[in-house]
Short mmCIF file of C-alpha atoms and ligand atoms in Angstrom, two decimals:
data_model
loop_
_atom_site.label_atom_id
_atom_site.label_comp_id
_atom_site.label_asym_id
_atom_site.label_seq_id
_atom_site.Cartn_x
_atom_site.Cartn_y
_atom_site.Cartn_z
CA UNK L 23 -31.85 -12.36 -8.63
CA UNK L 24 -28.79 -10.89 -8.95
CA UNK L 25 -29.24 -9.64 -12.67
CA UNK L 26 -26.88 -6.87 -14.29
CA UNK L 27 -29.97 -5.00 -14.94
CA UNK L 28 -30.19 -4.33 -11.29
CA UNK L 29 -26.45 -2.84 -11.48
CA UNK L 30 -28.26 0.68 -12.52
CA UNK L 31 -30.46 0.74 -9.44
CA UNK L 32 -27.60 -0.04 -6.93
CA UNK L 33 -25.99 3.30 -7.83
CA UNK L 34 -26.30 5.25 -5.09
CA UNK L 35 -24.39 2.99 -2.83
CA UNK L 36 -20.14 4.38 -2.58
CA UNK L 37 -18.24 0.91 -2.73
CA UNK L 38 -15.28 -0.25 -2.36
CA UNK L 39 -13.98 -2.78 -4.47
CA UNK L 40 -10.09 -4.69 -3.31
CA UNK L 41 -7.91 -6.93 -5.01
CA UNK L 42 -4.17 -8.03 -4.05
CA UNK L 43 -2.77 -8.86 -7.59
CA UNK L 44 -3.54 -8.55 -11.26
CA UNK L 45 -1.27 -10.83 -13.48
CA UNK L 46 -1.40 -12.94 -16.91
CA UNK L 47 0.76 -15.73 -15.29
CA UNK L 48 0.71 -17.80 -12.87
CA UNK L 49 3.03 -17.22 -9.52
CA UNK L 50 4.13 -20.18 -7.27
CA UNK L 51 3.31 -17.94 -3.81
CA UNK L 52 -0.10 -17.31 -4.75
CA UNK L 53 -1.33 -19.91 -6.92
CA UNK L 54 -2.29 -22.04 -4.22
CA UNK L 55 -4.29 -19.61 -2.52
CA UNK L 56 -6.49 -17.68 -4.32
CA UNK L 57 -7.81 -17.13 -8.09
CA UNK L 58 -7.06 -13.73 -9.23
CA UNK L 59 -7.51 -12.36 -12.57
CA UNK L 60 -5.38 -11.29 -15.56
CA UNK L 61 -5.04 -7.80 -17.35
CA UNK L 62 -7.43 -8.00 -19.40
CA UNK L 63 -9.90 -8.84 -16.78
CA UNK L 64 -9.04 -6.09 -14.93
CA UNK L 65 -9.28 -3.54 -17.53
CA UNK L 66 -12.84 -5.31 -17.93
CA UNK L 67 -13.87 -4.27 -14.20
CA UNK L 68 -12.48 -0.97 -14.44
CA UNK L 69 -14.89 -0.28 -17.66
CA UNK L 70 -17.34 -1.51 -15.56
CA UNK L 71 -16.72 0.85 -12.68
CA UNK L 72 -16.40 3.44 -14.66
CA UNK L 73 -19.49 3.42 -16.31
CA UNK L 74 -21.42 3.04 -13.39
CA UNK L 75 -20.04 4.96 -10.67
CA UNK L 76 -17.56 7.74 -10.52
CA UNK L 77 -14.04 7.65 -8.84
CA UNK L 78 -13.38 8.72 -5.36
CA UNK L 79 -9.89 10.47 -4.90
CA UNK L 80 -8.42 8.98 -1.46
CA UNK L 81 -7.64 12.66 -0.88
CA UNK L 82 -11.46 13.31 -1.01
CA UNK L 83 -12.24 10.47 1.52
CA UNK L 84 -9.34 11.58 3.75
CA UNK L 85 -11.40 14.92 3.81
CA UNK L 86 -14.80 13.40 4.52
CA UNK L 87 -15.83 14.24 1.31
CA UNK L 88 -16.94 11.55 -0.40
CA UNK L 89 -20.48 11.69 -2.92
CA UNK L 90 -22.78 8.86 -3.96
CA UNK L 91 -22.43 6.62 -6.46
CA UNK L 92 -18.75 6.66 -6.27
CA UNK L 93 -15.62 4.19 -6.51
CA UNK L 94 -12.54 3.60 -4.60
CA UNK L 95 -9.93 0.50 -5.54
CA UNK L 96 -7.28 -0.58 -2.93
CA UNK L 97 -4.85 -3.76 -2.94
CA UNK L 98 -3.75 -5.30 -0.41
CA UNK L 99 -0.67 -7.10 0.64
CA UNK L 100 1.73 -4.61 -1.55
CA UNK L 101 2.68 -7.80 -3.89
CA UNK L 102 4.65 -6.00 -6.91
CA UNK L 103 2.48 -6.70 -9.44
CA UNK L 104 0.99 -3.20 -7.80
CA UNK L 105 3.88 -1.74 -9.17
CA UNK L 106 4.34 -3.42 -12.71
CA UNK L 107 0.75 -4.05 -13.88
CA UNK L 108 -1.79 -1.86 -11.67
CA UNK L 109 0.05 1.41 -11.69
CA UNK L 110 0.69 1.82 -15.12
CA UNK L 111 -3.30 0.87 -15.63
CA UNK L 112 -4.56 2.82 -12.68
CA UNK L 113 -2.16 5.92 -14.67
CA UNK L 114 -3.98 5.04 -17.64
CA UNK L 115 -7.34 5.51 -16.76
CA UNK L 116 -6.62 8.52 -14.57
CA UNK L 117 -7.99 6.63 -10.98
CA UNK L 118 -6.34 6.66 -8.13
CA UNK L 119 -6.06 4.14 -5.14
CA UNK L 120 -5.33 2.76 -1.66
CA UNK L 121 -2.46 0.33 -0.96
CA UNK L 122 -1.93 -1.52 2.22
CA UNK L 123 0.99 -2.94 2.71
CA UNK L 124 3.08 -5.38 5.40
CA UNK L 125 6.66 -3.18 6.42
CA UNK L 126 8.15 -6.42 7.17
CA UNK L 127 7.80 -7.77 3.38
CA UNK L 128 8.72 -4.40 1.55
CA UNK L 129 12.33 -4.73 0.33
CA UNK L 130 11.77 -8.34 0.27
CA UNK L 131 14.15 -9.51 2.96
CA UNK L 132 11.40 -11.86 4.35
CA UNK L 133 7.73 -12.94 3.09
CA UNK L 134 4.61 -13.63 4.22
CA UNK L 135 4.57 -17.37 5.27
CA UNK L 136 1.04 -17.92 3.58
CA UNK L 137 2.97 -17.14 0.26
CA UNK L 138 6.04 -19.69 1.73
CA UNK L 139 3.57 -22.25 1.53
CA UNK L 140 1.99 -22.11 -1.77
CA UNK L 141 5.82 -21.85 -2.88
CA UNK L 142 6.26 -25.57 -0.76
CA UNK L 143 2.47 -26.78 -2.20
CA UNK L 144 3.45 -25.95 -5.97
CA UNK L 145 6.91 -27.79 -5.31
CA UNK L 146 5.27 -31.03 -4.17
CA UNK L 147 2.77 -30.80 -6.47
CA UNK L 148 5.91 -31.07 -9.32
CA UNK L 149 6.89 -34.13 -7.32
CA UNK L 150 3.81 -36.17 -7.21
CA UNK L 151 3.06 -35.16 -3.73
CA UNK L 152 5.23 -38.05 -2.50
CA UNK L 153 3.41 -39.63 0.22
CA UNK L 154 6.90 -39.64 2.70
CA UNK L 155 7.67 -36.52 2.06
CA UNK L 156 3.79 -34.89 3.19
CA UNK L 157 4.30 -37.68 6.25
CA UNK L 158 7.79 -35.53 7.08
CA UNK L 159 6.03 -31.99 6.66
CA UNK L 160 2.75 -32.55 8.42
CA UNK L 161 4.75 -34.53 11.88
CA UNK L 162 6.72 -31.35 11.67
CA UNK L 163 3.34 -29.64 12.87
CA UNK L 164 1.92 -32.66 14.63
CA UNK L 165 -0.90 -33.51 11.84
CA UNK L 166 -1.46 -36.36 9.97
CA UNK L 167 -3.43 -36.57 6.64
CA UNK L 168 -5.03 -39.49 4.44
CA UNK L 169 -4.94 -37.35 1.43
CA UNK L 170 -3.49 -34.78 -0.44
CA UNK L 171 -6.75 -32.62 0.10
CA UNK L 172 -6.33 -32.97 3.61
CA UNK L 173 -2.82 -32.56 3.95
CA UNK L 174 -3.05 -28.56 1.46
CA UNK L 175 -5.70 -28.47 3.82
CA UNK L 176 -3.58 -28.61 7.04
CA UNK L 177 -0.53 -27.27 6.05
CA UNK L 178 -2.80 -23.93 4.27
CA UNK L 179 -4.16 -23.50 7.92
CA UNK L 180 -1.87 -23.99 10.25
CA UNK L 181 -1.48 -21.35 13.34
CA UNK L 182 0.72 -18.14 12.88
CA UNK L 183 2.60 -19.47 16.14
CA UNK L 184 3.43 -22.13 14.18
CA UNK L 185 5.04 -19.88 10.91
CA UNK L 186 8.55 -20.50 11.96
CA UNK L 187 8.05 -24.19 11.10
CA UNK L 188 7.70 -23.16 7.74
CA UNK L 189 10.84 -22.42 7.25
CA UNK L 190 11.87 -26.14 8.62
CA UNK L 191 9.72 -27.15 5.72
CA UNK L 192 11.87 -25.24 3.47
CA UNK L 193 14.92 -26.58 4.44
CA UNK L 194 13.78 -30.04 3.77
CA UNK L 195 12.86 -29.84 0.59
CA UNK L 196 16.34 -27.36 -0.08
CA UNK L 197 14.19 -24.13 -0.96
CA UNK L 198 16.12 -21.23 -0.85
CA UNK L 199 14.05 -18.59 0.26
CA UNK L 200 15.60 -15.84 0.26
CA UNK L 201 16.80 -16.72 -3.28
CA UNK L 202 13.45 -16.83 -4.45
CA UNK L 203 12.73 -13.33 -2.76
CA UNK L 204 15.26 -11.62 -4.51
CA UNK L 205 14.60 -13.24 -7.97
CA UNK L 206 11.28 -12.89 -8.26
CA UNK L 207 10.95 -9.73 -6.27
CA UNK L 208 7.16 -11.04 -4.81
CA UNK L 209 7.16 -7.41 -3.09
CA UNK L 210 7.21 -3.64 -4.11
CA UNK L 211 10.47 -1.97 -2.77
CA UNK L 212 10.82 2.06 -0.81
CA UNK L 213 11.86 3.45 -3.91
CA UNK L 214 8.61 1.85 -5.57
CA UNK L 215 6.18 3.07 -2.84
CA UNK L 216 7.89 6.92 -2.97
CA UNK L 217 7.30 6.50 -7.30
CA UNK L 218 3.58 6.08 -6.57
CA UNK L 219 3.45 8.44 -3.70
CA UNK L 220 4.91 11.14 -5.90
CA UNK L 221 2.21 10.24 -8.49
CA UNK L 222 -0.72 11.06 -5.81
CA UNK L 223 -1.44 7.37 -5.15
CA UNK L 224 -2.11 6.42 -1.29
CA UNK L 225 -0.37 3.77 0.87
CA UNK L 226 -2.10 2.53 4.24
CA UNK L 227 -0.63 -0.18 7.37
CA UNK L 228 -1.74 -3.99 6.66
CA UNK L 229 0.08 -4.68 10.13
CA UNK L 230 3.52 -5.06 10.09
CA UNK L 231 3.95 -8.88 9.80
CA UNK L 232 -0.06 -10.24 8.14
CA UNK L 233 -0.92 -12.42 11.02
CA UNK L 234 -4.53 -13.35 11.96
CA UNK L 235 -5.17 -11.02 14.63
CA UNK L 236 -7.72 -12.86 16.47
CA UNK L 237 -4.50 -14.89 17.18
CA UNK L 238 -2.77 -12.45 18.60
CA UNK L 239 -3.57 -10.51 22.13
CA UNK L 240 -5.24 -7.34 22.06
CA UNK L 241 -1.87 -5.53 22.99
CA UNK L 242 0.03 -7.70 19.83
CA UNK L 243 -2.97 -6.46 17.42
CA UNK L 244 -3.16 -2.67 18.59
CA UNK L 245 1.16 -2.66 18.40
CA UNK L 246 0.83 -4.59 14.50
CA UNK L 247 -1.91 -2.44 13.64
CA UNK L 248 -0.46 1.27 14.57
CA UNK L 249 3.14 0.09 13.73
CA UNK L 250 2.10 -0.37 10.20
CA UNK L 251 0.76 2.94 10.19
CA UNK L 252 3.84 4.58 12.11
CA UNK L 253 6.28 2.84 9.23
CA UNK L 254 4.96 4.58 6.17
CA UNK L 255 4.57 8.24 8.52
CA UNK L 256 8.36 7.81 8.96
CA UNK L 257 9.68 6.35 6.03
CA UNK L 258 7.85 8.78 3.91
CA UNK L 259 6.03 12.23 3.72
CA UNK L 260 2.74 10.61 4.97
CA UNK L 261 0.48 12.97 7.42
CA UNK L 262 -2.77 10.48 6.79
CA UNK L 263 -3.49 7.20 8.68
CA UNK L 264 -4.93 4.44 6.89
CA UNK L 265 -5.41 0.34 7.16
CA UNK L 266 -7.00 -2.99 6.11
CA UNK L 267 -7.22 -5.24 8.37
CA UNK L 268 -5.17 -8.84 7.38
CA UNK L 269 -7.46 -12.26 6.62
CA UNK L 270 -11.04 -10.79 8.34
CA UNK L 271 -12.06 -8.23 10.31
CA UNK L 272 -15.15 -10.11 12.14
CA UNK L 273 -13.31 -10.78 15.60
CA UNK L 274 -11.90 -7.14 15.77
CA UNK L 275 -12.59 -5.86 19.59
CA UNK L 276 -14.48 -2.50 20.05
CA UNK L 277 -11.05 -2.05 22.24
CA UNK L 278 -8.60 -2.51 19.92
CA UNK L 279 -11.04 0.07 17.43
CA UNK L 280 -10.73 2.64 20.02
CA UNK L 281 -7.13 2.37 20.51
CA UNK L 282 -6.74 3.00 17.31
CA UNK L 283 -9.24 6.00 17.00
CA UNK L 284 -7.19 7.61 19.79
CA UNK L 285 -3.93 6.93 17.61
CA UNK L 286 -5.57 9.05 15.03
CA UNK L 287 -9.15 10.35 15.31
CA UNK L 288 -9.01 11.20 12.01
CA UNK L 289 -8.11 7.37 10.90
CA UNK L 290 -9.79 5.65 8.24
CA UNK L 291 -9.86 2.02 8.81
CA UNK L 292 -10.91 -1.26 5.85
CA UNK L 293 -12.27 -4.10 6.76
CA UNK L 294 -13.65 -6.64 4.70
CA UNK L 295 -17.10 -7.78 5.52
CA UNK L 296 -18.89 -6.23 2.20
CA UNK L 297 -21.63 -3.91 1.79
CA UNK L 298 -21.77 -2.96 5.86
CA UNK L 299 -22.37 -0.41 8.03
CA UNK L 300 -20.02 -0.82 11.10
CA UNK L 301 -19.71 0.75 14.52
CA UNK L 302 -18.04 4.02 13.56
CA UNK L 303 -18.31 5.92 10.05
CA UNK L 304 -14.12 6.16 10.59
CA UNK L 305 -14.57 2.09 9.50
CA UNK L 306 -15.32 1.36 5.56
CA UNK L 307 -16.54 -2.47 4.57
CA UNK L 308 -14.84 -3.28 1.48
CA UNK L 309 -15.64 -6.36 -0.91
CA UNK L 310 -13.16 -8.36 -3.03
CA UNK L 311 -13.90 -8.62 -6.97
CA UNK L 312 -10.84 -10.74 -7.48
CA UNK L 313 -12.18 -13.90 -8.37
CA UNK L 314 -12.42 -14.26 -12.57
CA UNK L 315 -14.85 -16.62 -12.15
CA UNK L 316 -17.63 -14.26 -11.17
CA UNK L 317 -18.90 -11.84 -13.52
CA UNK L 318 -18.47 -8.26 -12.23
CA UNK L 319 -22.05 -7.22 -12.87
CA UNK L 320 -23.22 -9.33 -10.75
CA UNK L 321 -20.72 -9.55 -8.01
CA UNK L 322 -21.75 -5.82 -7.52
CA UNK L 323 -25.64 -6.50 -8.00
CA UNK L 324 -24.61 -9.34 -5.78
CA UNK L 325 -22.98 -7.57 -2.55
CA UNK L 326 -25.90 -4.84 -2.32
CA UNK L 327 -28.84 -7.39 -2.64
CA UNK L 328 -26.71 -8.60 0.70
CA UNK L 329 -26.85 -5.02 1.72
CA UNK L 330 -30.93 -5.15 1.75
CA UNK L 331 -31.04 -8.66 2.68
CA UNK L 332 -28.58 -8.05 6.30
CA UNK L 333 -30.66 -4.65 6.55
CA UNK L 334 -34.20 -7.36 6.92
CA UNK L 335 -32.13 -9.17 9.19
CA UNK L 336 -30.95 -6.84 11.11
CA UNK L 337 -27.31 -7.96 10.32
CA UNK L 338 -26.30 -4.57 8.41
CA UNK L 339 -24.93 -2.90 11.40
CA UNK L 340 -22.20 -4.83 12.37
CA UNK L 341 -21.74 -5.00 16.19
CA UNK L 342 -18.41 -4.99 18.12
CA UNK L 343 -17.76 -6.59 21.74
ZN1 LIG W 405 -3.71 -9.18 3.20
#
């Protein structure tokens, strides 16, 4: 069903594609994670987008004035490859975009501790996954495992209450942390985000710290969400309020919504639930086309058959408790 040909019928629709990285390498902290794709790729979806739909300026959807058949790119988790591959593309093709980043990353003085564990996976994956060793890691979070599967499994999902463990993790197995930070430079810097700022590209909160918010209480969320916000307004010339919500937005309160509506009224927030209409018109449903292993076309075609198909099923309007 989900044809290219069908790409030119799907025009109308404004959407919102998101990414978090474009590289032609692979990167310890992410590798274990997600696919994502290379340059070449990327310059490949942008064609795409262009062809079909026209950009949206974030000014322009800041100002409510946003047409049909348009295109807006954000990236989230302000990784630097925003900086050193994106920018200088996004530049290139004249588009603009949203990033939405994590204050507590930006400098990198600390990390996100989904990225600390890929770092840990890759190591033990250069060392055989030593059977002792995954035995040491997973009774440092109470789990045990029978296989490697289960063990990535595990240690990938383990609680954000439980992040500080991580770091015990890293000490066993003599990873400096901090060093790797620093070297590798895994997240844009001030200076980068006023570069791109001066170039009329938008930044927007990711909370301040990337935890799963439905682990958090509805006080914790609202102070991560419009903290985030509050960073970039006084770190830099900002006036606008903008954020993507970390992981999902699916358990997001109606309360937590309207907090954040009376923080700003003018806020626009991202989820990530696709081709959706939510509660409020202040909330846009993004959809990711990182993975290379799914042909753009199609991805596209793909998300707005979903559109139709959660319209029959009374699913398109998402509803909030
Ligand atoms: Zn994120």
């Amino acid at each position: 069903m989900s044809n290219r040909a069908f790409l030119s019928k799907f025009k109308a629709q404004t959407i919102f594609p998101y990414y978090h990285l474009v590289r032609d390498t692979d990167v310890a902290h992410i590798e274990n994670l997600y696919l994502f794709k290379n340059t070449k790729q990327f310059l490949n979806d942008i064609q795409i987008l262009k062809t079909n739909y026209k950009a949206l300026n974030p000014r322009d959807l800041l100002n409510n004035n946003v047409s049909n058949n348009s295109f807006l790119l954000s990236f989230d988790d302000g990784l630097q490859e925003i900086h050193s591959v994106i920018y200088p593309i996004l530049k290139q093709q004249g588009l603009k975009a949203i990033f939405f980043v994590n204050p507590n990353f930006i400098d990198n003085n600390e990390g996100l501790y989904k990225h600390y564990i890929s770092i840990i996976l890759k190591q033990l994956k250069d060392t055989g996954f030593e059977k002792n060793v995954l035995d040491k890691i997973g009774a440092i979070f109470s789990f045990t495992s029978n296989s490697t599967e289960e063990f990535k499994k595990k240690f990938i999902n383990i609680k954000f209450s439980e992040r500080e463990k991580v770091n015990d993790v890293l000490d066993l197995l003599k990873i400096d942390i901090r060093d790797y930070l620093k070297e590798q430079k895994v997240y844009i810097s001030k200076e980068q985000i006023q570069e791109m700022l001066d170039d009329g590209f938008y930044f927007g909160g990711h909370t301040m710290s990337h935890p799963p918010l439905i682990q958090l209480s509805q006080e914790e969320q609202t102070l991560e969400i419009i903290n985030s916000i509050d960073w970039l307004k006084q770190n830099f010339n900002i006036n606008y309020s903008l954020f993507a919500f970390p992981f999902s937005d699916r358990a997001i309160s109606k309360k937590v919504l309207e907090k954040l509506f009376e923080y700003d009224p003018n806020v626009k927030i991202f989820g990530n639930s696709g081709l959706k209409k939510d509660m409020d018109k202040r909330i846009i449903q993004r959809f990711s086309l990182e993975n290379p292993n799914k042909e753009t076309e199609k991805q596209i075609v793909t998300e707005n058959m979903y559109k139709y198909f959660n319209k029959v099923i009374r699913k398109y309007h998402i509803k909030r408790k």
